[in-house]
Coordinates of C-alpha atoms and ligand atoms in Angstrom, one line a residue:
Chain P
M1 CA 0.0 0.0 0.0
T2 CA 2.6 2.6 1.0
N3 CA 4.6 1.6 -2.1
V4 CA 1.7 2.4 -4.3
S5 CA 0.8 5.6 -2.6
D6 CA 4.3 7.0 -3.1
K7 CA 3.3 7.5 -6.7
S8 CA -0.5 7.4 -7.1
I9 CA -2.5 10.2 -5.6
I10 CA -5.9 8.9 -6.7
Q11 CA -6.8 5.2 -6.2
A12 CA -10.2 4.1 -7.3
R13 CA -10.9 0.4 -6.7
N14 CA -14.0 -1.5 -8.0
V15 CA -16.1 1.6 -7.8
E16 CA -19.9 1.0 -8.2
K17 CA -22.5 3.6 -8.5
V18 CA -26.2 3.0 -8.6
Y19 CA -28.4 6.1 -8.7
P20 CA -31.5 6.2 -6.5
N21 CA -33.6 5.7 -9.7
G22 CA -31.8 2.4 -10.3
C23 CA -29.5 3.6 -13.0
H24 CA -26.3 1.6 -12.8
A25 CA -23.8 4.3 -13.8
L26 CA -20.5 2.8 -12.8
K27 CA -19.5 -0.9 -12.8
Q28 CA -16.3 -2.1 -11.2
V29 CA -14.3 1.0 -12.2
S30 CA -10.7 0.9 -11.0
L31 CA -8.2 3.6 -11.9
D32 CA -4.9 4.7 -10.3
I33 CA -3.6 8.1 -11.1
N34 CA -0.1 9.3 -10.3
R35 CA 1.0 12.6 -9.0
G36 CA 1.5 15.1 -11.9
E37 CA -0.2 12.8 -14.3
V38 CA -2.8 14.1 -16.8
V39 CA -5.5 11.5 -17.5
V40 CA -8.1 12.2 -20.2
I41 CA -11.4 10.2 -20.1
I42 CA -13.4 9.8 -23.2
G43 CA -16.5 7.8 -24.0
P44 CA -20.0 8.1 -25.4
S45 CA -22.7 10.1 -23.8
G46 CA -24.2 8.4 -20.7
S47 CA -21.1 6.2 -20.3
G48 CA -20.5 7.4 -16.7
K49 CA -17.6 9.9 -17.3
S50 CA -19.2 12.6 -15.3
T51 CA -20.4 10.3 -12.6
F52 CA -16.9 8.9 -12.2
L53 CA -15.3 12.3 -12.0
R54 CA -17.9 13.5 -9.5
T55 CA -17.2 10.5 -7.2
L56 CA -13.6 11.7 -6.9
N57 CA -14.7 14.7 -4.8
Q58 CA -17.8 13.0 -3.6
L59 CA -20.3 15.2 -5.3
E60 CA -21.6 11.7 -5.9
T61 CA -21.3 9.1 -3.1
I62 CA -20.4 5.6 -4.3
S63 CA -22.4 2.5 -3.8
D64 CA -19.5 0.1 -3.4
G65 CA -15.7 0.0 -3.8
T66 CA -13.1 2.4 -2.4
I67 CA -11.6 5.7 -3.4
H68 CA -8.4 7.1 -1.8
I69 CA -7.3 10.6 -2.5
D70 CA -3.8 11.3 -1.3
D71 CA -4.2 8.2 1.0
I72 CA -7.4 9.5 2.5
S73 CA -10.4 7.2 2.1
L74 CA -13.5 8.8 0.9
T75 CA -15.7 6.0 2.1
D76 CA -14.4 6.3 5.7
R77 CA -17.1 8.0 7.8
K78 CA -14.4 9.8 9.8
T79 CA -13.1 11.6 6.7
N80 CA -13.9 15.3 6.6
I81 CA -15.0 15.6 3.0
N82 CA -14.6 19.4 3.0
K83 CA -10.9 19.0 3.7
V84 CA -10.5 16.6 0.8
R85 CA -12.4 18.9 -1.5
E86 CA -10.0 21.7 -0.7
E87 CA -7.4 19.6 -2.3
V88 CA -9.5 18.6 -5.4
G89 CA -10.5 21.5 -7.6
M90 CA -13.3 21.0 -10.1
V91 CA -14.2 22.8 -13.3
F92 CA -17.7 22.3 -14.7
Q93 CA -19.1 22.2 -18.2
S94 CA -21.5 25.1 -17.4
F95 CA -18.9 27.1 -15.4
N96 CA -21.1 27.6 -12.4
L97 CA -19.6 30.9 -11.5
F98 CA -21.3 32.8 -8.7
P99 CA -23.3 35.4 -10.6
H100 CA -23.5 37.8 -7.6
K101 CA -19.8 38.1 -7.4
T102 CA -17.3 39.7 -9.7
A103 CA -14.5 37.6 -11.3
L104 CA -12.2 38.5 -8.4
G105 CA -15.0 37.9 -5.9
N106 CA -15.5 34.5 -7.3
V107 CA -11.8 33.7 -7.0
A108 CA -11.4 35.1 -3.5
L109 CA -14.6 33.8 -1.9
S110 CA -13.5 30.3 -0.8
P111 CA -10.0 31.3 0.4
I112 CA -11.6 33.9 2.6
K113 CA -14.5 31.7 3.9
V114 CA -12.8 28.3 4.0
K115 CA -9.1 29.0 4.4
K116 CA -9.8 32.1 6.5
K117 CA -7.5 34.3 4.6
T118 CA -7.9 38.0 5.0
R119 CA -9.6 39.7 2.1
D120 CA -6.4 41.5 1.2
V121 CA -4.4 38.3 0.9
A122 CA -7.0 36.4 -0.9
E123 CA -7.6 39.3 -3.4
T124 CA -3.9 39.7 -4.0
E125 CA -3.5 36.0 -4.8
G126 CA -6.8 36.1 -6.8
R127 CA -5.4 38.9 -9.0
E128 CA -2.3 36.9 -9.6
L129 CA -4.4 33.9 -10.7
L130 CA -6.6 35.9 -12.9
K131 CA -3.5 37.4 -14.5
K132 CA -2.2 33.9 -15.1
V133 CA -5.4 32.9 -17.0
G134 CA -5.2 36.1 -19.0
L135 CA -8.0 38.1 -17.3
A136 CA -6.1 40.9 -15.7
E137 CA -8.4 43.4 -17.4
R138 CA -11.6 41.7 -16.4
M139 CA -11.2 41.2 -12.6
N140 CA -14.1 43.5 -11.6
N141 CA -16.6 42.2 -14.2
Y142 CA -19.6 40.2 -13.1
P143 CA -19.9 36.8 -14.9
S144 CA -22.8 38.0 -16.9
H145 CA -20.4 40.5 -18.5
L146 CA -17.9 37.9 -19.5
S147 CA -17.7 35.6 -22.5
G148 CA -18.0 31.9 -22.1
G149 CA -14.3 31.4 -22.5
Q150 CA -13.5 34.1 -20.0
Q151 CA -16.0 32.6 -17.5
Q152 CA -14.4 29.2 -17.8
R153 CA -11.0 30.7 -17.2
V154 CA -12.3 32.5 -14.1
A155 CA -13.7 29.1 -13.0
I156 CA -10.3 27.5 -13.4
A157 CA -8.7 30.4 -11.4
R158 CA -11.3 30.0 -8.7
A159 CA -10.5 26.3 -8.3
L160 CA -6.7 27.0 -8.3
A161 CA -7.2 29.6 -5.5
M162 CA -7.6 26.8 -3.1
H163 CA -4.2 25.5 -4.1
P164 CA -5.5 22.0 -5.0
K165 CA -3.3 19.0 -5.6
I166 CA -5.7 17.6 -8.2
M167 CA -7.9 19.3 -10.8
L168 CA -11.0 17.7 -12.3
F169 CA -12.4 19.0 -15.5
D170 CA -15.8 17.9 -16.7
E171 CA -16.1 18.8 -20.4
P172 CA -14.7 22.2 -19.7
T173 CA -15.0 23.3 -23.4
S174 CA -18.3 21.6 -24.5
A175 CA -20.4 24.7 -23.7
L176 CA -18.1 27.1 -25.5
D177 CA -18.4 28.6 -28.9
P178 CA -15.6 27.1 -31.1
E179 CA -13.5 30.2 -31.2
M180 CA -13.2 30.2 -27.4
V181 CA -12.2 26.6 -27.0
G182 CA -8.6 27.3 -27.6
E183 CA -8.1 29.9 -24.8
V184 CA -9.4 27.5 -22.2
L185 CA -7.3 24.6 -23.5
D186 CA -4.2 26.8 -23.5
V187 CA -4.8 27.5 -19.8
M188 CA -5.2 23.8 -19.2
K189 CA -2.1 23.0 -21.1
S190 CA 0.0 25.4 -19.1
L191 CA -1.5 24.0 -15.9
A192 CA -0.4 20.5 -17.0
G193 CA 3.1 22.0 -17.8
D194 CA 3.2 23.2 -14.2
G195 CA 2.9 19.6 -13.1
M196 CA -0.7 19.6 -11.9
T197 CA -2.4 16.3 -11.5
M198 CA -5.4 16.5 -13.8
V199 CA -8.4 14.3 -14.7
V200 CA -10.1 15.6 -17.8
V201 CA -13.3 14.5 -19.4
T202 CA -13.4 15.9 -22.9
H203 CA -14.2 15.3 -26.5
E204 CA -11.1 17.3 -27.6
M205 CA -9.0 14.5 -29.1
G206 CA -6.3 17.0 -30.0
F207 CA -5.9 17.9 -26.4
A208 CA -5.8 14.2 -25.4
R209 CA -3.1 13.5 -28.0
E210 CA -1.0 16.4 -27.1
V211 CA -1.3 16.8 -23.3
A212 CA -2.5 13.5 -21.8
D213 CA -0.2 11.0 -20.2
R214 CA -2.9 8.5 -20.4
V215 CA -6.3 8.2 -22.1
V216 CA -9.1 6.2 -20.6
F217 CA -12.1 4.9 -22.6
M218 CA -15.4 4.4 -20.8
E219 CA -18.6 2.8 -22.1
E220 CA -21.8 1.8 -20.3
G221 CA -20.4 2.4 -16.9
E222 CA -17.3 0.4 -17.5
L223 CA -13.7 1.4 -17.9
V224 CA -12.9 -0.4 -21.1
F225 CA -9.5 0.6 -22.0
E226 CA -6.5 2.8 -20.9
E227 CA -3.3 3.5 -22.8
S228 CA -0.8 6.3 -23.4
P229 CA -2.2 8.6 -26.1
D230 CA 0.0 7.4 -29.0
R231 CA -0.9 3.8 -28.4
F232 CA -4.5 4.6 -27.5
F233 CA -5.3 6.1 -30.8
E234 CA -3.6 3.3 -32.7
S235 CA -5.4 0.6 -30.8
D236 CA -7.6 -1.9 -32.6
N237 CA -10.0 -2.4 -29.6
P238 CA -13.3 -2.8 -31.4
R239 CA -15.5 -0.9 -28.9
L240 CA -13.0 2.0 -29.0
Q241 CA -12.8 1.8 -32.8
R242 CA -16.5 2.1 -33.0
F243 CA -16.6 5.1 -30.8
L244 CA -13.7 6.9 -32.5
G245 CA -15.3 6.1 -35.8
Q246 CA -18.4 8.0 -34.6
V247 CA -16.7 11.1 -33.2
L248 CA -13.8 11.6 -35.6
Chain B
M1 CA -41.6 48.2 -23.6
E2 CA -43.0 49.3 -26.9
K3 CA -44.6 52.8 -27.0
H4 CA -48.3 52.6 -27.5
P5 CA -49.3 54.6 -30.6
H6 CA -52.1 56.6 -28.8
L7 CA -50.3 57.0 -25.5
L8 CA -51.6 60.5 -24.8
L9 CA -55.1 59.6 -25.7
W10 CA -55.2 56.7 -23.3
K11 CA -53.6 58.7 -20.5
A12 CA -56.4 61.2 -21.0
V13 CA -59.0 58.3 -20.9
F14 CA -57.4 57.1 -17.7
V15 CA -57.6 60.5 -16.0
L16 CA -61.2 60.9 -17.2
I17 CA -62.2 57.6 -15.7
I18 CA -60.5 58.5 -12.4
I19 CA -62.3 61.9 -12.3
G20 CA -65.6 60.1 -13.2
L21 CA -65.1 57.7 -10.3
G22 CA -64.3 60.6 -7.9
F23 CA -67.4 62.4 -9.1
G24 CA -69.4 59.1 -8.6
V25 CA -68.3 59.0 -5.0
Y26 CA -69.2 62.6 -4.5
A27 CA -72.5 62.2 -6.1
S28 CA -73.4 59.1 -4.1
S29 CA -72.5 60.8 -0.9
K30 CA -74.9 63.7 -2.0
S31 CA -77.7 61.2 -2.6
I32 CA -77.4 59.9 1.0
D33 CA -77.4 63.4 2.3
Y34 CA -73.9 63.3 3.9
T35 CA -72.2 66.4 5.0
W36 CA -68.5 66.2 4.6
R37 CA -66.6 67.6 7.5
W38 CA -63.0 67.2 6.5
E39 CA -62.0 70.1 8.8
R40 CA -62.6 67.8 11.7
I41 CA -59.9 65.3 10.7
P42 CA -56.5 67.1 10.9
Q43 CA -56.6 67.6 14.7
Y44 CA -56.7 63.8 15.0
I45 CA -53.5 63.6 13.0
L46 CA -51.6 66.5 14.4
S47 CA -52.8 69.4 16.5
T48 CA -51.2 72.5 18.1
E49 CA -52.0 73.8 21.5
P50 CA -50.8 77.1 22.9
L51 CA -48.4 76.8 25.8
E52 CA -47.8 79.9 28.0
I53 CA -44.6 80.7 29.8
R54 CA -45.2 82.7 33.0
S55 CA -42.9 84.9 35.0
P56 CA -41.3 83.1 38.0
F57 CA -40.9 86.4 39.9
D58 CA -41.8 90.1 40.0
G59 CA -39.7 92.1 37.7
T60 CA -39.2 94.3 34.6
V61 CA -39.4 93.1 31.0
T62 CA -37.0 94.0 28.3
V63 CA -37.8 93.0 24.7
D64 CA -35.0 93.5 22.1
E65 CA -35.6 95.4 18.8
T66 CA -36.2 92.2 16.8
N67 CA -38.9 91.0 19.1
K68 CA -37.1 87.7 19.4
L69 CA -35.6 87.9 22.9
V70 CA -37.3 88.6 26.1
T71 CA -35.4 89.3 29.4
V72 CA -37.1 89.7 32.8
E73 CA -34.9 91.4 35.5
S74 CA -35.9 90.3 38.9
D75 CA -36.9 92.9 41.5
F76 CA -35.2 90.7 44.2
G77 CA -31.9 90.1 42.5
D78 CA -32.6 86.6 41.2
E79 CA -30.9 85.3 38.0
P80 CA -32.6 87.2 35.1
L81 CA -35.0 85.1 33.0
V82 CA -34.1 84.9 29.2
I83 CA -36.6 83.5 26.8
K84 CA -35.9 82.7 23.1
G85 CA -37.8 81.0 20.4
F86 CA -41.5 81.7 21.1
D87 CA -44.5 82.4 18.8
T88 CA -46.5 85.3 20.4
L89 CA -45.5 88.1 22.7
L90 CA -48.0 88.8 25.5
I91 CA -46.2 91.8 27.0
N92 CA -44.4 94.9 25.9
D93 CA -41.0 96.3 26.4
G94 CA -40.7 98.0 29.8
D95 CA -43.7 96.3 31.4
L96 CA -43.7 95.5 35.0
V97 CA -44.8 92.0 35.7
F98 CA -45.7 90.0 38.8
E99 CA -45.0 86.4 39.5
G100 CA -47.3 84.2 37.5
D101 CA -48.0 86.7 34.7
P102 CA -48.0 85.2 31.3
L103 CA -45.1 86.5 29.2
V104 CA -45.1 84.7 25.8
E105 CA -46.9 81.8 24.1
T106 CA -45.3 78.9 22.2
K107 CA -47.1 76.5 19.9
H108 CA -47.0 73.0 21.3
W109 CA -47.3 70.1 18.8
N110 CA -49.6 67.3 19.8
I111 CA -49.7 64.0 18.0
G112 CA -53.2 63.0 17.4
P113 CA -54.7 59.5 18.0
L114 CA -54.6 58.6 14.3
T115 CA -50.9 59.2 14.2
W116 CA -50.4 57.2 17.4
G117 CA -52.3 54.4 15.6
L118 CA -50.0 54.7 12.7
I119 CA -47.0 54.5 14.9
M120 CA -48.4 51.4 16.6
T121 CA -49.1 49.8 13.2
L122 CA -45.6 50.6 12.2
Q123 CA -44.1 49.1 15.4
L124 CA -46.3 46.0 15.1
S125 CA -45.3 45.6 11.4
V126 CA -41.6 46.1 11.9
V127 CA -41.2 43.8 14.9
S128 CA -43.4 41.1 13.3
L129 CA -41.5 41.5 10.0
I130 CA -38.1 40.8 11.7
F131 CA -39.5 37.7 13.4
A132 CA -41.4 36.5 10.4
V133 CA -38.3 36.7 8.3
I134 CA -36.3 34.7 10.8
I135 CA -39.1 32.1 11.2
G136 CA -39.6 32.0 7.4
L137 CA -35.9 31.6 6.7
F138 CA -35.4 28.6 9.0
T139 CA -38.7 27.0 8.1
G140 CA -37.9 27.4 4.4
L141 CA -34.5 25.8 5.0
A142 CA -36.0 23.0 7.1
R143 CA -38.5 22.4 4.3
I144 CA -35.8 21.4 1.8
S145 CA -33.6 19.8 4.4
S146 CA -32.6 16.1 3.9
N147 CA -33.7 15.4 7.5
P148 CA -37.3 14.0 7.4
A149 CA -38.2 15.2 10.9
L150 CA -37.4 18.8 10.0
R151 CA -39.2 18.5 6.7
Y152 CA -42.4 17.1 8.2
L153 CA -42.3 19.7 11.0
S154 CA -42.0 22.6 8.6
V155 CA -44.7 21.2 6.3
T156 CA -47.1 20.7 9.2
Y157 CA -46.5 24.3 10.4
I158 CA -46.9 25.8 7.0
E159 CA -50.1 23.9 6.3
L160 CA -51.6 24.6 9.7
I161 CA -51.0 28.3 9.4
R162 CA -52.1 28.7 5.8
G163 CA -55.1 26.6 6.4
T164 CA -56.6 28.7 9.2
P165 CA -57.7 32.4 9.2
L166 CA -55.4 34.9 10.7
L167 CA -58.2 36.3 12.8
V168 CA -58.7 32.9 14.5
Q169 CA -54.9 32.6 15.0
I170 CA -54.9 36.0 16.7
F171 CA -57.6 34.9 19.0
I172 CA -55.8 31.7 19.8
F173 CA -52.5 33.5 20.4
Y174 CA -54.2 36.1 22.6
F175 CA -56.7 34.0 24.6
F176 CA -54.9 30.6 24.8
I177 CA -51.2 31.0 24.3
G178 CA -51.2 34.5 25.7
T179 CA -52.9 33.2 28.8
V180 CA -50.7 30.2 29.3
L181 CA -47.5 32.2 28.7
D182 CA -48.8 35.4 30.3
L183 CA -48.2 37.5 27.2
D184 CA -49.3 41.1 26.9
R185 CA -51.5 42.2 23.9
F186 CA -48.6 43.6 21.9
T187 CA -46.5 40.4 22.2
A188 CA -49.5 38.2 21.4
G189 CA -50.3 40.3 18.4
V190 CA -46.7 40.3 17.2
A191 CA -46.5 36.6 17.8
A192 CA -49.6 35.9 15.8
L193 CA -48.6 38.2 12.9
S194 CA -45.0 36.7 12.7
V195 CA -46.1 33.1 12.9
F196 CA -48.7 33.8 10.2
T197 CA -46.4 35.7 7.9
G198 CA -43.5 33.3 8.6
A199 CA -45.4 30.5 7.0
Y200 CA -45.8 32.4 3.7
I201 CA -42.2 33.7 3.8
A202 CA -41.0 30.0 4.3
E203 CA -42.6 29.1 1.0
I204 CA -41.1 32.1 -0.7
V205 CA -37.7 31.2 0.7
R206 CA -38.1 27.6 -0.3
S207 CA -39.0 28.4 -3.9
G208 CA -36.3 31.0 -4.0
I209 CA -33.6 28.5 -3.0
Q210 CA -34.9 25.9 -5.3
S211 CA -34.8 28.3 -8.2
I212 CA -31.0 28.6 -7.9
H213 CA -29.3 26.2 -10.2
P214 CA -27.9 23.1 -8.3
G215 CA -24.6 23.8 -10.0
Q216 CA -24.1 26.7 -7.7
M217 CA -24.3 24.5 -4.6
E218 CA -22.0 21.9 -6.3
A219 CA -19.5 24.6 -7.2
A220 CA -19.4 25.9 -3.7
R221 CA -19.1 22.5 -2.1
S222 CA -16.4 21.5 -4.6
L223 CA -14.4 24.5 -3.3
G224 CA -14.4 23.1 0.2
M225 CA -17.3 25.1 1.6
N226 CA -19.6 23.2 4.0
Y227 CA -23.4 23.3 3.6
V228 CA -23.9 26.3 5.8
Q229 CA -21.0 28.3 4.2
A230 CA -22.4 27.5 0.8
M231 CA -25.9 28.5 1.8
V232 CA -24.8 31.7 3.4
N233 CA -22.3 32.9 0.8
V234 CA -23.6 31.5 -2.4
I235 CA -27.2 30.3 -2.4
L236 CA -29.0 32.8 -0.1
P237 CA -27.6 35.9 -1.6
Q238 CA -28.8 34.9 -5.0
A239 CA -32.2 33.6 -3.7
F240 CA -32.6 36.8 -1.7
K241 CA -32.5 38.9 -4.9
R242 CA -35.0 36.6 -6.6
T243 CA -37.4 36.6 -3.7
L244 CA -37.5 40.4 -3.3
P245 CA -40.6 40.9 -5.4
P246 CA -42.7 38.3 -3.6
M247 CA -41.3 39.3 -0.3
A248 CA -42.3 42.9 -0.9
G249 CA -45.9 41.6 -1.5
Q250 CA -45.8 39.7 1.7
F251 CA -44.4 42.6 3.7
I252 CA -47.2 44.8 2.4
N253 CA -49.7 42.1 3.3
L254 CA -48.2 42.1 6.8
I255 CA -48.8 45.8 7.2
K256 CA -52.4 45.4 6.1
D257 CA -53.0 42.2 8.1
S258 CA -51.8 44.0 11.2
S259 CA -55.1 45.9 11.2
L260 CA -56.7 42.6 12.4
V261 CA -54.9 42.8 15.8
S262 CA -57.3 45.7 16.7
V263 CA -59.7 42.9 17.7
I264 CA -57.5 42.2 20.8
S265 CA -57.7 45.9 21.7
I266 CA -54.3 47.0 20.4
T267 CA -54.8 50.6 19.4
D268 CA -53.3 50.4 15.9
L269 CA -54.3 52.6 13.0
T270 CA -57.6 50.7 12.4
K271 CA -58.7 50.8 16.1
A272 CA -57.7 54.5 16.3
G273 CA -59.9 55.0 13.2
R274 CA -62.8 53.4 15.0
E275 CA -62.3 55.5 18.1
V276 CA -62.0 58.7 16.1
V277 CA -65.2 57.9 14.2
S278 CA -67.1 57.6 17.4
S279 CA -66.0 61.1 18.5
T280 CA -66.2 62.9 15.2
F281 CA -69.3 61.3 13.6
A282 CA -67.4 61.7 10.3
P283 CA -66.9 58.0 9.4
F284 CA -66.3 58.6 5.7
E285 CA -63.6 61.1 6.2
V286 CA -61.9 59.1 8.9
W287 CA -61.8 55.9 6.9
F288 CA -60.5 57.7 3.8
A289 CA -57.8 59.3 6.0
V290 CA -56.9 55.9 7.5
A291 CA -56.8 54.3 4.1
L292 CA -54.5 57.0 3.0
M293 CA -52.1 56.5 6.0
Y294 CA -51.9 52.7 5.2
L295 CA -51.1 53.6 1.6
I296 CA -48.3 55.9 2.8
L297 CA -46.8 53.0 4.8
T298 CA -47.2 50.4 2.0
G299 CA -46.1 52.9 -0.7
A300 CA -43.0 53.8 1.2
L301 CA -42.1 50.1 1.7
S302 CA -42.6 49.1 -2.0
W303 CA -40.5 52.1 -3.0
A304 CA -37.7 51.1 -0.7
I305 CA -37.8 47.6 -2.0
Q306 CA -37.7 48.8 -5.6
R307 CA -34.7 50.8 -4.8
L308 CA -33.0 47.8 -3.2
E309 CA -33.8 45.7 -6.3
K310 CA -32.2 48.3 -8.5
R311 CA -29.1 48.3 -6.4
L312 CA -28.8 44.5 -6.4
S313 CA -29.2 44.3 -10.2
A314 CA -25.6 45.5 -10.7
S315 CA -24.5 41.9 -11.4
D316 CA -27.2 41.3 -14.1
Ligands
ATP1 N1 -28.5 12.4 -10.9 C1 -28.8 11.3 -11.6 N2 -29.8 10.5 -11.2 C2 -30.1 9.3 -12.0 N3 -29.4 8.9 -13.0 C3 -28.3 9.7 -13.4 C4 -28.0 10.9 -12.7 N4 -26.9 11.5 -13.3 C5 -26.6 10.6 -14.3 N5 -27.4 9.6 -14.4 C6 -27.4 8.5 -15.3 O1 -26.1 7.8 -15.2 C7 -25.6 7.5 -16.4 C8 -24.2 8.1 -16.6 O2 -24.3 9.5 -16.7 P1 -23.1 10.5 -16.8 O3 -23.7 11.9 -16.6 O4 -22.1 10.1 -15.8 O5 -22.6 10.2 -18.2 P2 -21.5 11.0 -19.1 O6 -20.6 10.0 -19.6 O7 -21.0 12.1 -18.4 O8 -22.4 11.6 -20.3 P3 -22.2 12.9 -21.1 O9 -21.1 12.8 -22.1 O10 -23.6 13.1 -21.8 O11 -22.0 14.0 -20.1 C9 -26.6 8.0 -17.5 O12 -27.3 6.9 -17.9 C10 -27.4 9.0 -16.8 O13 -28.7 8.9 -17.3
MG2 MG1 -21.0 14.3 -18.5

């Protein structure tokens, strides 16, 4: 166990998820992710990608199996899930920015309320982060006055403000106009370059090829196949072939 | 909003209809041979009463050139008396006065019974409103809580209150609960009004919170906030803005509903109105005046809330 955890920061073992309505969304999913690794998850709609991602910060509880984040068990009742979530940032398809706060307010809110930083410190750090995602000029705008791409970059900065060890991305570019996809992917690339551990659900095959250390294919709640990107896209796995045939 | 092509015409029609209605009221009062005595009303709102200041000793009066300053020099070496800020002079410069002689008159403002009623209505409304908001907030939160006991409790409370008339609740609060807990009238009235309004506010709060996209709660939780932090910092501020219009309606209802507590002998605006009617024999005038005073309260409230809405719309 100690041996494994030296490297892997996320360990999901035999994860099962059955929704209250009976939908069996995850079946025996096991995945280890190493520190600094970028893992891309692809798969058809309804295959359980979002569900799996959301179990990693327990936005969804799991029905069976175990998940360890940085050696902390999520299924252990004694675990303080809020502490774990501070370490695991999440970026949503629909941004989910707080509409009543400016860009800077969004970024500074959690450090102030959760990490108990002073407003000054949190806002100074927030400005740095917004600069890093290219929004130095937009700090005092409300989300409704930002483009989709800008909103998503604020959302990334907001997650980074908690200094997470892991970042989860659930189709971060799917809700964007095509011309804005690039600016968000660029931020994610630079984040990967900084050595952030990232789990990314996306349909951007280019991003997977270029940035991922590993690509995972899910279908019907199962983790079907995982490989390094060059071997992944060369694979002759029939289910994967069928899926790639449809999207490419 | 698109401008109506005959805006001016329709405005004129509106004014004509209002004038017509006014005339109708006037004509119908004629037909029942009613004598309007509006002049009797103002004294019940605000009245003045002359107040005399008398000399405390024998002495000599000096009045300065501007007639604004009166000094009385005592014949026995007491501190001279200096009077400023009065309305009518009753003596002249150089007069000799004896102890107890009236020197000047000032107007003394008296608040009439209708105004006292208005103040009582305002007090009742404000205090009830504060408690109603607190009750409504927590009941609304309990209503959507995952804990079944809290949920059933809040549903029971809301259904009980919304299913019974306020008048009956006021009687229960005053005669039953008030007797058991030894409450005075005002407390019983406030309790009934806040418990009643709280049930409606709870529903407004619930629907406000449920109208916020669940992604907001998820985003807040994913950033490490606990449920309470997420509620306080993310959900409630947004829900607050959305619930302002229905809240405004509820607050206005509260002001109007407060007139019902006059049945337990709280002298609010309505009860004051009844009392004034019995001493003026001018019921029409009094009730119109009372209606106007309620309108001033509710109008001021809805104006204030509209201002607040404008301020909060900065993020739209
Ligand atoms: N809250 C829920 N309650 C019940 N069933 C759900 C819920 N969320 C998802 N599901 C079901 O679970 C399955 C997996 O859904 P999930 O959202 O994880 O798929 P996905 O791979 O992310 O799909 P997409 O690419 O469309 O986002 C689907 O069949 C979906 O209908
Ligand atoms: Mg999804």
